[in-house]
Amino acid sequence: MLASDVRLRPSSPRRIALLAATALLAGAALAAAAEVKLFRAASRDDFLAGSFDGISLDPLGALALASRIERLAAIDEPFVFDAAAHPEGWVVGTGNDGRVLLVERDGAVRTLFDAAEPEVFAVWADADGTVYAGASPGAKVYRLAPGEAAPEVVFTAPEATYVWDLARDAGGRLLIATGLPGRLYALAADGGAELLLDSRDRHLRTIAPLPGGDLLLGTAGQGLVLRMSPGGRVRTLHDAPHPEVLAFAVAGDGSAYVALLASEASLVDLSAGGPNRGQGQNGDGEGEGDEQPAVTIAPQGQLTVGSRGAGFTGPRSVLLRLDPSGTAEEIWAFAEETVHALLLHGDALWIGTGEEGRLYRYADQRMVLEHTLEARQITALVAPREDDGGPVVLTTNGAALYHLPGGAVGRGTYSSPVLDAGQVARFGGFFWQGSLPPGSRLELAFRSGMAAEPDATWTDWLPGAEEGEREIGLGDLPAGRYVQWRATLHGRDGEGPRLLRTELSYRQLNLRPVIKSFEVLDPGKILVPSNFNPQSQTFEPWSPSREGIFTTLKSGDGNAEPRLKELWKKGYLTLRWQAEDANEDALRYDLAFRPERDAALAGDDGWLPMAADLEDSWYSFDATVLPDGTYRFRLAVSDRAAEPADGDLEAFKLSPPVIVDHTPPELGEVRRDGDRLVVAVRDRLSPLRDAVYSIDGGEWQRVTTADGLLDGRREELRLSVPGGSRLVLLRLTDAAHNVVTFDLSTATER
């Protein structure tokens, strides 16, 4: 959802009336901000930020009623990982207790058997009802034949940790993909097992038979897509930047869709080390069985994080299409979603994701969000035994099995994300664009609050206008910082509303500007824009330095703001401030001053105007127009440039006392004490900052003081002056950069 300035366009009389009413409503608020802004939803990404219940989202960003979905069964297991079609329903592999379930067509759930291992990541069912289950850790495959009460272990890979996938090849052999190390085995009908491939990667994650007998294999670690011929020849089709190839969906022409992951939601933790490059295809090597498990399961039904490759900054998931020649084309990227399952069914590719539990359908180069399920992760998609609608969907973190029987739902609800006005605001109006077929309805509701997450302190949902109203005044909605809208779509005869664009206007209640700082820079220091050309005026770089008795200059110290530069000009003062406005209104600045005399100290106002309507956050001025003395400056900050005359607000801040001093130090008593002169000096307003002397035109030398510090308005200086010196000069500088030079030559004769 975007917040932006209002851009008016030609409107219907009804819309003009609505905007007028909106302005009146907002204008009624005390000191309401003048600038009207919009929360706008007009794209796919804008709408994706909200929540969906029975609502789909097409590539053009249109909300519509979703296809029907039915929950076949709730599964009382903390984790479910895989599902396969079975003559009586669907076989499901679960986690924590290693349980293999059968969900029957009427929704009944029964346990087929419990594996000794805690996780069943892969299941397979033959047409005769024989069930295979890959259990981990320990890399075992169980088989349960029809009519048998208990399963038997038909495969064990002691050197491996995980079984990730099961499939049948063209010859009828059961294929087994393992992890740590990533290998492919085949189980023949007579029970014998054969190592077909050591992938030299940490995990072999997925298997997909191709027309003609070849196999597609996906690895995790290096993220390779491999193609293996029936004769055992292997070649790499794609080396992905993503570390994991999770799933395939193969079409009848030999092309395939590929899900690539670089996701924190992966079951595979790739941070445990690099790929197993040391083993040959025959499996020789050491240490495979010593790897630590790379899969962890959280206690609340949420699959835990894996790892992105070091330095990887791409999307969490990417979908590729591989044509039969091996050419790869990226068709979609999921920036913040993890693809867990793919299925080609009917004329579309179905995609199940985690994080938000979203089910997508991709067809004709269009990606449609079909459903967002309450369960936050879709872990498997299975084609139905008969062509009776969409896929069967398995979810975890709220384990259940769903089916899409076809047709559209009659009712669905979309809720916008919580929209943040930044400050307390009044809400003016809501406008929507879309279509409303005869017999369909669109109901709108709104609520507001001050808490970032809706809670009991928010208002109840307030209904919008009557049926079909596209422009809705929100004058009855209480002011708040946050607002949310909800659209309920009602269909009829297979048709329903489509929502393409929404705008919700608001304007913030005005808040007083805040002055963060107000300071006076050192005397003589001025700020000018970096492109400032002094022309006829003489400005000197900041920080004078001297050689001999002559003064040279050096550049500034670089502490000014980046768009400013520092110069120095005797007699100038600079005021600098920082202010901000929570409404982001443009600010104007006024300056005033007054001498700190008895009347001011007694509370008399006495402020005199100095400068008005400034836009910069500094002001340099010639202070020589002010007599010596102590002054204060007052900064007034106003949002009047953005607010109506009766609604602007001001903030004030006083400077600390500022001494204006144009008078140089004075010379007091001078007396000789042996080979040195003792000199008394004083300054009426400012402390002394520098004292140097020169003998007979030589280099300036530092004087010493009686107390060792040159920091007061009165000081006793000591100069080493040998007898016979002809010219003795004493140069004094006070904190206001007033400079004076005294000739002490006559004192040397005393």
XYZ file of C-alpha atoms in Angstrom:
750
model
C 0.000 0.000 0.000
C 1.392 3.365 -1.016
C 0.874 6.680 0.741
C 1.183 9.611 -1.641
C 0.079 13.165 -2.258
C -3.366 13.580 -3.779
C -3.383 14.126 -7.507
C -6.794 15.455 -8.564
C -8.252 14.428 -11.901
C -11.525 15.084 -13.726
C -14.253 13.590 -11.551
C -17.931 12.945 -11.486
C -20.125 15.362 -9.506
C -20.549 12.592 -6.920
C -16.765 12.268 -6.510
C -16.321 16.040 -6.298
C -18.972 16.137 -3.575
C -17.221 13.326 -1.735
C -13.862 15.117 -1.791
C -15.510 18.318 -0.605
C -17.123 16.455 2.269
C -13.783 14.852 3.056
C -12.103 18.256 3.238
C -14.801 19.573 5.561
C -14.537 16.547 7.824
C -10.784 16.845 8.107
C -10.880 20.610 8.424
C -13.092 20.309 11.495
C -10.211 18.856 13.493
C -8.299 21.275 15.702
C -5.069 22.220 13.940
C -5.539 19.531 11.297
C -2.721 19.236 8.766
C -3.599 20.734 5.383
C -1.987 18.201 3.104
C -4.302 15.360 2.138
C -2.551 12.068 1.435
C -3.661 8.722 0.079
C -3.190 5.096 0.918
C -3.331 3.572 -2.541
C -3.480 -0.090 -3.572
C -3.117 -0.445 -7.315
C -0.708 -3.309 -7.988
C -0.138 -6.957 -7.242
C 2.524 -6.162 -4.643
C 0.241 -3.648 -2.911
C -2.545 -6.214 -2.469
C -0.153 -9.033 -1.497
C 0.574 -7.166 1.727
C -2.959 -7.946 2.936
C -4.667 -11.167 3.998
C -6.796 -13.417 1.800
C -9.729 -15.675 2.666
C -11.418 -17.127 -0.392
C -9.836 -14.433 -2.562
C -7.509 -14.835 -5.532
C -5.091 -12.307 -7.028
C -4.258 -12.277 -10.726
C -1.097 -10.922 -12.417
C -2.770 -7.576 -13.087
C -3.360 -7.085 -9.384
C -7.130 -7.739 -9.432
C -8.860 -9.277 -6.424
C -11.580 -11.818 -7.269
C -13.314 -14.813 -5.731
C -11.017 -17.828 -5.473
C -11.651 -21.346 -6.653
C -13.440 -23.626 -4.212
C -11.327 -25.435 -1.661
C -12.441 -28.130 0.757
C -10.629 -29.520 3.765
C -10.605 -33.282 3.451
C -9.065 -33.959 6.833
C -7.348 -32.384 9.806
C -4.201 -34.261 10.770
C -3.264 -34.440 14.424
C 0.487 -34.392 13.897
C 2.932 -31.533 14.506
C 4.612 -31.943 11.097
C 3.605 -33.396 7.778
C 6.197 -33.549 5.005
C 5.023 -35.547 1.999
C 1.937 -37.107 0.471
C 1.226 -39.620 -2.303
C -1.963 -40.812 -3.975
C -3.186 -44.214 -2.750
C -6.063 -46.372 -4.056
C -7.978 -45.643 -0.859
C -6.967 -41.983 -0.516
C -3.597 -40.452 0.284
C -0.515 -41.618 2.194
C 1.100 -38.956 4.397
C 4.572 -38.903 5.974
C 4.854 -37.040 9.294
C 7.466 -35.846 11.740
C 8.477 -36.152 15.369
C 6.985 -39.655 15.773
C 7.816 -41.078 12.344
C 4.173 -41.921 11.708
C 2.843 -42.944 8.277
C -0.851 -42.152 7.837
C -3.596 -42.968 5.381
C -6.166 -40.248 4.776
C -9.182 -41.978 3.289
C -11.438 -40.359 0.704
C -14.126 -39.657 3.288
C -11.590 -37.769 5.460
C -10.955 -40.504 8.012
C -7.318 -40.652 9.165
C -5.679 -43.839 10.349
C -2.133 -44.859 11.158
C -0.530 -47.394 8.835
C 2.605 -47.800 10.935
C 5.195 -46.005 13.049
C 8.800 -45.946 11.871
C 11.552 -46.260 14.436
C 13.053 -43.007 13.121
C 11.379 -39.662 14.008
C 10.949 -38.113 10.538
C 9.356 -39.443 7.350
C 10.293 -36.991 4.598
C 9.282 -39.111 1.585
C 6.419 -41.513 0.789
C 5.385 -43.484 -2.284
C 2.338 -45.642 -3.038
C 1.994 -48.123 -5.878
C -1.253 -48.663 -7.737
C -1.833 -51.920 -5.805
C -1.643 -50.061 -2.465
C 1.928 -50.979 -1.503
C 3.349 -48.123 0.580
C 6.987 -47.077 0.850
C 8.281 -44.581 3.410
C 11.755 -43.022 3.678
C 12.678 -42.478 7.337
C 15.391 -40.229 8.794
C 17.869 -39.919 10.319
C 19.246 -43.337 9.578
C 18.267 -43.462 5.891
C 15.859 -46.405 5.921
C 13.009 -47.289 3.567
C 10.006 -49.186 4.922
C 7.521 -51.140 2.809
C 3.984 -52.022 3.823
C 2.261 -54.443 1.446
C -1.554 -54.589 1.170
C -3.036 -56.729 3.890
C 0.118 -56.660 6.021
C -0.090 -55.411 9.590
C 3.543 -54.376 9.992
C 6.089 -52.905 7.576
C 9.484 -54.334 6.705
C 12.749 -52.467 6.200
C 13.729 -53.003 2.571
C 16.607 -50.542 2.341
C 19.233 -49.148 4.690
C 22.179 -46.871 3.847
C 24.308 -46.879 7.008
C 26.633 -44.249 5.554
C 23.755 -41.797 4.839
C 21.579 -39.695 7.152
C 18.427 -38.797 5.210
C 16.026 -40.169 2.650
C 14.684 -37.153 0.762
C 12.695 -38.556 -2.162
C 11.234 -41.751 -3.620
C 10.149 -42.414 -7.217
C 9.714 -45.197 -9.780
C 11.847 -45.280 -12.919
C 10.707 -46.496 -16.332
C 11.879 -49.993 -15.486
C 9.814 -50.189 -12.318
C 12.693 -49.863 -9.861
C 12.143 -47.783 -6.716
C 14.599 -44.872 -6.711
C 15.885 -43.511 -3.403
C 17.525 -40.076 -2.959
C 19.652 -39.641 0.177
C 21.403 -36.812 1.991
C 24.746 -36.662 3.747
C 25.971 -37.865 1.329
C 23.853 -37.031 -1.725
C 23.409 -40.380 -3.508
C 20.904 -42.174 -5.710
C 20.032 -45.825 -5.085
C 17.719 -48.239 -6.913
C 15.708 -50.983 -5.223
C 14.880 -53.868 -7.531
C 11.761 -56.039 -7.260
C 13.806 -58.822 -5.673
C 14.890 -56.483 -2.886
C 18.440 -55.883 -4.023
C 19.789 -52.297 -3.750
C 22.239 -50.695 -6.154
C 24.150 -47.422 -5.903
C 23.457 -45.596 -9.156
C 25.137 -42.258 -8.452
C 27.209 -40.417 -5.927
C 26.383 -36.792 -6.798
C 29.428 -35.447 -4.931
C 27.059 -32.985 -3.278
C 25.797 -33.030 0.284
C 22.180 -33.836 -0.534
C 20.249 -35.341 -3.417
C 16.899 -33.654 -2.821
C 14.529 -34.629 -5.631
C 13.992 -37.116 -8.473
C 11.816 -36.768 -11.589
C 11.605 -39.436 -14.361
C 11.553 -37.995 -17.888
C 9.762 -39.382 -20.947
C 12.178 -41.816 -22.556
C 13.676 -43.129 -19.323
C 16.145 -40.395 -18.300
C 16.059 -38.953 -14.786
C 16.231 -35.367 -13.527
C 18.037 -35.030 -10.209
C 18.319 -31.965 -7.972
C 21.023 -31.435 -5.363
C 21.470 -29.204 -2.325
C 24.819 -27.684 -1.534
C 25.921 -26.770 -5.019
C 22.384 -26.408 -6.414
C 22.819 -28.641 -9.477
C 20.233 -29.969 -11.921
C 21.562 -33.285 -13.255
C 20.290 -35.500 -16.082
C 21.035 -39.191 -15.869
C 20.503 -41.638 -18.739
C 19.325 -45.260 -18.238
C 22.913 -46.277 -18.953
C 24.197 -44.198 -16.026
C 25.697 -41.275 -17.940
C 25.276 -38.013 -15.986
C 25.569 -34.442 -17.170
C 24.832 -31.114 -15.504
C 21.947 -29.214 -17.079
C 22.031 -26.214 -14.765
C 24.357 -24.895 -12.052
C 22.148 -22.545 -10.050
C 23.285 -19.604 -7.951
C 20.795 -20.896 -5.382
C 22.207 -23.642 -3.178
C 19.216 -25.997 -3.353
C 17.123 -27.632 -6.067
C 13.979 -28.711 -4.244
C 11.333 -29.883 -6.720
C 10.570 -30.724 -10.348
C 7.384 -30.862 -12.387
C 7.826 -32.651 -15.721
C 5.642 -32.057 -18.782
C 4.803 -34.597 -21.467
C 7.181 -32.964 -23.990
C 10.173 -33.499 -21.705
C 10.369 -29.920 -20.459
C 10.436 -29.396 -16.707
C 9.773 -26.730 -14.130
C 12.397 -26.419 -11.387
C 12.133 -24.855 -7.924
C 15.385 -23.328 -6.670
C 15.832 -22.282 -3.054
C 18.052 -19.998 -1.072
C 15.667 -20.035 1.812
C 15.763 -19.881 5.571
C 12.738 -22.173 5.516
C 14.531 -25.075 3.864
C 14.806 -28.334 5.724
C 18.433 -28.569 4.633
C 21.021 -26.617 6.600
C 23.850 -25.928 4.184
C 26.002 -24.148 6.729
C 27.585 -27.358 8.002
C 30.289 -27.329 5.352
C 31.020 -27.604 1.674
C 29.935 -30.285 -0.771
C 31.343 -33.782 -0.628
C 33.754 -33.459 -3.515
C 36.093 -36.191 -2.328
C 33.973 -39.259 -3.105
C 33.930 -41.040 -6.407
C 30.817 -42.326 -8.142
C 31.310 -45.728 -6.572
C 30.833 -44.223 -3.127
C 34.395 -44.709 -1.897
C 35.477 -42.229 0.731
C 35.708 -41.684 4.421
C 33.668 -39.888 7.003
C 30.277 -39.715 5.304
C 28.546 -41.280 8.277
C 30.197 -38.857 10.709
C 28.312 -35.783 9.455
C 26.102 -34.061 12.016
C 22.391 -33.949 11.123
C 21.499 -30.871 9.087
C 17.768 -30.835 9.786
C 16.165 -29.360 12.874
C 12.468 -29.093 13.698
C 10.971 -26.372 15.876
C 8.574 -27.351 18.654
C 5.514 -25.390 17.476
C 4.897 -26.920 14.070
C 7.092 -24.514 12.140
C 9.830 -25.817 9.887
C 13.061 -24.183 10.994
C 15.550 -22.220 8.995
C 18.268 -23.566 6.808
C 20.821 -21.158 5.408
C 21.504 -18.991 2.422
C 24.840 -19.296 0.764
C 27.413 -16.766 1.927
C 26.860 -13.466 0.163
C 23.648 -14.606 -1.530
C 21.230 -11.694 -1.836
C 18.675 -13.004 -4.347
C 15.047 -14.001 -3.833
C 14.149 -16.891 -1.553
C 12.801 -18.994 -4.393
C 13.001 -18.972 -8.165
C 11.053 -20.983 -10.752
C 12.852 -22.088 -13.909
C 11.605 -23.794 -17.033
C 14.052 -26.228 -18.623
C 13.266 -27.131 -22.217
C 14.234 -30.603 -23.500
C 17.576 -29.250 -24.766
C 18.440 -28.032 -21.267
C 17.960 -24.304 -21.877
C 16.882 -22.621 -18.639
C 14.422 -19.715 -18.466
C 13.476 -17.972 -15.247
C 9.702 -17.578 -15.139
C 9.097 -16.247 -11.633
C 10.947 -15.107 -8.523
C 9.468 -15.199 -5.013
C 11.294 -12.562 -3.009
C 10.009 -13.607 0.430
C 8.336 -16.965 -0.108
C 9.731 -20.488 -0.100
C 8.500 -22.897 -2.752
C 8.007 -26.341 -1.194
C 6.043 -28.179 -3.879
C 5.323 -28.206 -7.624
C 2.650 -30.074 -9.591
C 1.674 -30.043 -13.251
C -2.024 -30.790 -13.358
C -4.497 -30.042 -16.091
C -3.262 -27.075 -18.089
C -1.416 -25.365 -15.254
C 1.576 -25.520 -12.948
C 0.584 -25.427 -9.290
C 3.023 -24.011 -6.745
C 2.811 -24.405 -2.965
C 4.817 -22.034 -0.774
C 5.712 -21.489 2.835
C 5.877 -18.358 5.001
C 2.320 -17.360 4.016
C 0.778 -20.703 2.952
C 0.023 -19.545 -0.574
C -1.127 -21.695 -3.489
C -0.352 -20.323 -6.950
C -1.424 -21.414 -10.418
C 0.780 -20.609 -13.409
C -0.652 -20.874 -16.913
C -0.227 -18.919 -20.150
C 2.659 -16.987 -18.549
C 0.314 -15.664 -15.863
C 0.816 -16.251 -12.154
C -2.407 -16.273 -10.140
C -2.590 -16.453 -6.365
C -5.423 -18.977 -5.930
C -5.509 -19.351 -2.165
C -3.862 -18.284 1.062
C -4.358 -21.008 3.660
C -4.441 -20.531 7.400
C -1.739 -23.153 7.708
C 1.416 -21.227 6.994
C 3.189 -23.842 4.859
C 2.183 -26.014 1.931
C 4.514 -29.003 1.878
C 3.127 -31.248 -0.886
C 0.833 -31.183 -3.903
C -0.713 -34.383 -5.288
C -2.761 -34.934 -8.420
C -6.187 -36.460 -7.712
C -6.813 -40.046 -8.876
C -9.615 -38.812 -11.119
C -9.829 -35.583 -13.045
C -12.140 -33.971 -10.510
C -10.743 -30.468 -10.147
C -7.496 -29.096 -8.831
C -4.743 -30.705 -6.790
C -4.743 -32.191 -3.324
C -2.848 -29.866 -0.972
C -0.935 -30.921 2.142
C -0.174 -28.305 4.793
C 1.833 -28.286 7.997
C 1.879 -25.812 10.880
C -1.813 -26.571 11.024
C -1.594 -30.000 9.406
C -4.432 -30.758 7.011
C -5.278 -32.147 3.573
C -7.285 -30.000 1.159
C -8.826 -30.526 -2.254
C -9.833 -28.071 -4.985
C -12.991 -29.597 -6.497
C -13.491 -26.894 -9.148
C -15.708 -23.833 -9.460
C -15.492 -20.603 -7.479
C -16.430 -19.866 -3.876
C -19.565 -17.820 -3.332
C -17.991 -15.485 -0.776
C -14.497 -14.274 0.047
C -12.861 -11.595 2.181
C -9.769 -9.496 1.656
C -8.325 -7.449 4.537
C -5.816 -4.715 3.841
C -2.627 -4.523 5.848
C -2.676 -2.125 8.779
C -2.042 1.296 7.218
C 0.109 3.722 9.191
C -0.653 7.437 8.794
C 2.532 8.247 10.716
C 0.639 10.392 13.229
C -2.926 10.695 14.483
C -5.067 11.396 11.424
C -8.629 11.873 10.305
C -9.845 9.760 7.438
C -11.710 11.401 4.613
C -12.957 8.984 1.987
C -12.523 5.652 0.239
C -12.730 5.074 -3.503
C -12.538 1.786 -5.398
C -12.373 0.745 -9.025
C -13.375 -2.611 -10.452
C -16.362 -4.492 -11.814
C -19.589 -5.560 -10.179
C -21.556 -8.045 -12.341
C -25.329 -8.183 -11.910
C -26.300 -10.123 -8.810
C -22.864 -9.794 -7.165
C -22.112 -7.616 -4.145
C -19.127 -5.878 -2.565
C -19.302 -5.052 1.134
C -16.727 -2.672 2.618
C -15.883 -2.063 6.259
C -13.349 0.108 8.067
C -11.748 0.367 11.481
C -9.097 2.563 13.132
C -6.929 2.576 16.216
C -3.792 3.790 17.916
C -2.047 0.432 18.432
C 0.160 -0.888 15.622
C -1.627 -4.250 15.790
C -5.437 -4.327 15.925
C -6.604 -5.117 19.440
C -9.502 -4.426 21.776
C -8.679 -0.702 21.771
C -9.456 -0.396 18.053
C -12.916 0.574 16.847
C -15.320 -2.090 15.706
C -15.653 -2.612 11.978
C -17.852 0.151 10.613
C -19.788 -0.684 7.447
C -19.203 1.402 4.351
C -21.794 2.753 1.945
C -24.702 0.910 0.458
C -24.385 -1.784 -2.156
C -22.542 -0.677 -5.283
C -21.313 2.622 -3.807
C -17.806 3.295 -5.128
C -17.072 6.487 -3.173
C -17.512 6.345 0.572
C -17.147 9.111 3.128
C -15.362 8.122 6.344
C -16.435 11.022 8.528
C -17.851 8.643 11.157
C -14.578 6.741 11.509
C -12.760 7.972 14.640
C -9.345 9.535 14.229
C -6.354 7.282 14.779
C -2.845 6.648 13.633
C -3.728 3.325 12.009
C -6.563 2.293 9.729
C -7.613 -0.902 7.962
C -10.224 -1.676 5.351
C -11.946 -4.952 4.491
C -13.719 -6.026 1.312
C -16.143 -8.954 1.254
C -16.964 -10.183 -2.239
C -20.220 -12.046 -2.946
C -20.666 -13.927 -6.214
C -23.634 -15.336 -8.070
C -23.897 -17.898 -10.846
C -20.120 -18.298 -11.005
C -19.423 -14.576 -11.362
C -18.304 -12.124 -8.722
C -16.816 -8.663 -8.172
C -13.285 -7.701 -9.240
C -11.386 -5.106 -7.247
C -8.607 -3.357 -9.191
C -7.696 -0.207 -7.284
C -8.434 1.492 -3.981
C -7.664 4.874 -2.441
C -8.191 5.902 1.174
C -7.608 9.588 1.914
C -6.385 10.939 5.219
C -4.662 13.899 6.703
C -2.693 14.063 9.877
C -3.664 16.163 12.856
C -1.086 18.878 13.021
C 1.736 18.478 15.519
C 4.006 21.225 16.739
C 7.477 21.345 15.188
C 10.339 20.191 17.393
C 13.596 22.121 17.733
C 16.357 19.596 18.251
C 19.191 22.097 18.741
C 19.969 25.814 18.597
C 23.593 26.905 18.881
C 25.904 29.846 18.303
C 29.118 29.044 16.447
C 32.490 30.415 17.466
C 32.910 34.123 16.693
C 33.938 34.744 13.100
C 32.860 31.359 11.791
C 30.266 31.587 9.039
C 28.406 29.023 6.932
C 27.707 29.492 3.245
C 26.418 27.187 0.494
C 29.161 25.153 -1.122
C 28.701 27.073 -4.396
C 28.809 30.473 -2.691
C 30.870 33.127 -4.517
C 31.851 36.004 -2.202
C 32.451 38.382 -5.165
C 33.243 41.814 -3.767
C 33.207 40.819 -0.101
C 36.280 39.449 1.587
C 35.772 36.100 3.317
C 38.622 34.110 4.741
C 38.933 30.354 5.251
C 38.292 29.271 8.809
C 41.167 28.744 11.271
C 43.921 31.350 10.821
C 47.535 30.287 11.308
C 50.607 32.409 11.471
C 54.263 32.285 10.463
C 56.602 34.895 11.860
C 54.760 38.116 12.573
C 52.657 37.785 9.423
C 49.327 35.916 9.309
C 48.608 33.179 6.719
C 45.391 31.188 6.299
C 44.486 27.513 5.949
C 41.323 25.661 4.890
C 38.444 24.687 7.174
C 38.317 21.649 9.477
C 35.598 19.838 7.485
C 33.011 19.676 10.271
C 30.338 21.701 8.482
C 27.278 20.126 6.882
C 28.069 18.411 3.536
C 26.176 21.026 1.499
C 27.862 23.918 3.303
C 31.357 25.229 3.619
C 32.925 27.143 6.485
C 34.506 30.549 6.031
C 35.755 33.089 8.519
C 35.027 36.754 8.719
C 35.948 38.900 11.681
C 32.993 40.404 13.454
C 30.458 37.847 12.212
C 28.327 35.472 14.260
C 26.448 32.396 13.020
C 23.334 30.853 14.510
C 22.637 27.237 13.548
C 19.704 24.974 14.407
C 18.039 21.674 13.713
C 14.271 21.282 13.647
C 11.837 18.661 12.397
C 8.146 18.292 11.846
C 6.352 15.000 12.470
C 3.861 15.879 9.720
C 6.753 16.462 7.314
C 5.514 20.000 6.761
C 7.850 22.598 5.257
C 9.194 24.824 8.036
C 9.902 28.543 8.212
C 12.191 30.213 10.752
C 12.099 33.613 12.461
C 14.882 35.098 14.590
C 14.740 37.765 17.280
C 17.263 39.181 19.752
C 17.497 41.273 22.888
C 20.254 42.600 25.161
C 20.457 40.856 28.496
C 19.760 43.963 30.540
C 18.027 44.257 33.864
C 14.561 44.493 32.289
C 15.080 41.310 30.289
C 16.448 39.504 33.313
C 13.400 40.623 35.249
C 11.102 38.962 32.711
C 10.387 41.820 30.289
C 9.813 40.424 26.804
C 11.707 43.017 24.815
C 12.362 40.848 21.767
C 13.406 42.714 18.646
C 12.893 41.260 15.159
C 16.051 40.142 13.436
C 15.146 37.972 10.421
C 11.863 36.449 9.219
C 10.638 33.652 6.989
C 14.007 31.931 6.687
C 14.168 28.563 4.927
C 17.789 27.641 5.720
C 18.784 26.163 9.049
C 21.495 28.728 9.757
C 21.961 32.463 9.770
C 25.293 34.312 9.583
C 25.315 38.029 10.278
C 27.616 40.955 10.924
C 27.632 41.365 14.689
C 29.633 44.607 14.572
C 26.302 46.432 14.399
C 25.702 45.414 18.022
C 27.474 47.241 20.828
C 29.593 45.247 23.232
C 27.471 43.323 25.665
C 25.568 40.114 26.385
C 22.673 39.096 24.149
C 20.176 36.293 23.673
C 18.661 35.084 20.431
C 15.264 33.473 20.008
C 14.389 30.967 17.274
C 10.734 30.561 16.251
C 9.904 27.569 14.027
C 6.540 27.480 12.251
C 4.736 25.128 9.853
C 2.720 28.043 8.415
C 3.984 27.334 4.889
C 1.990 24.080 4.857
C -0.866 24.904 7.205
C -3.889 27.212 7.063
C -3.559 30.489 8.922
C -5.728 29.266 11.789
C -4.029 25.881 12.071
C -0.279 26.506 12.033
C 1.828 25.795 15.094
C 5.066 27.313 16.382
C 7.926 26.186 18.598
C 10.441 28.459 20.321
C 13.932 28.054 21.711
C 16.365 30.512 23.294
C 20.084 30.556 22.758
C 22.470 30.582 25.702
C 23.836 34.037 26.567
C 26.110 35.288 23.789
C 28.871 37.798 24.366
C 29.408 40.344 21.627
C 32.879 41.809 22.054
C 34.550 44.177 19.613
C 37.123 45.605 22.038
C 40.671 44.170 22.146
C 42.556 43.384 25.336
C 44.172 46.225 27.305
C 47.711 46.634 28.629
C 48.258 47.111 32.316
C 51.427 47.499 34.371
C 54.739 46.479 32.767
C 57.834 45.928 34.893
C 61.216 44.352 34.447
C 62.318 41.491 36.669
C 65.863 40.612 35.718
C 65.997 39.169 32.205
C 62.204 39.080 31.869
C 59.288 41.407 31.661
C 56.205 40.927 33.835
C 53.149 42.278 32.029
C 49.588 42.651 33.372
C 46.836 42.416 30.711
C 43.035 42.385 30.888
C 39.927 42.122 28.708
C 36.541 43.544 29.659
C 34.301 40.764 28.243
C 36.200 37.825 26.787
C 38.913 35.540 28.108
C 42.338 35.711 26.528
C 43.111 32.953 24.055
C 46.539 33.777 22.625
C 49.585 35.784 23.694
C 52.854 35.868 21.736
C 55.823 38.179 21.604
C 58.605 38.970 19.175
C 62.074 40.387 19.805
C 63.692 42.528 17.124
C 61.301 41.249 14.398
C 62.019 37.557 15.095
C 59.630 34.638 15.329
C 56.587 34.908 17.528
C 57.175 33.127 20.856
C 54.644 31.886 23.385
C 54.508 33.772 26.648
C 54.167 32.076 30.004
C 51.581 32.975 32.621
C 51.795 33.169 36.361
C 49.330 30.296 36.826
C 50.375 28.276 33.774
C 47.054 28.767 31.934
C 46.019 31.483 29.494
C 42.257 31.332 30.096
C 41.104 34.377 32.053
C 40.124 37.960 31.415
C 43.024 39.078 33.633
C 46.448 37.506 33.282
C 50.035 38.182 34.375
C 52.398 37.388 31.476
C 56.115 36.719 31.651
C 58.407 37.383 28.696
C 62.104 36.480 28.508
C 63.687 39.653 27.111
C 67.511 39.934 27.163
C 69.138 43.287 27.672
C 69.843 45.361 24.574
C 66.666 44.304 22.733
C 65.600 47.122 20.447
C 62.025 46.103 19.454
C 59.722 44.069 21.730
C 56.205 43.416 20.448
C 53.395 41.742 22.437
C 50.397 40.462 20.449
C 47.182 39.566 22.329
C 44.027 37.823 21.036
C 40.835 37.284 22.988
C 38.096 34.653 22.462
C 36.208 37.078 20.184
C 39.255 37.249 17.879
C 39.974 40.851 18.805
C 43.695 41.356 18.218
C 46.004 44.078 19.463
C 49.812 44.558 19.385
C 51.719 46.560 22.001
C 55.258 47.950 21.747
C 57.096 47.144 24.979
C 60.467 48.477 23.801
C 60.522 51.358 26.293
C 60.002 48.911 29.138
C 63.237 47.101 28.259
C 65.171 50.242 29.043
C 63.959 50.437 32.612
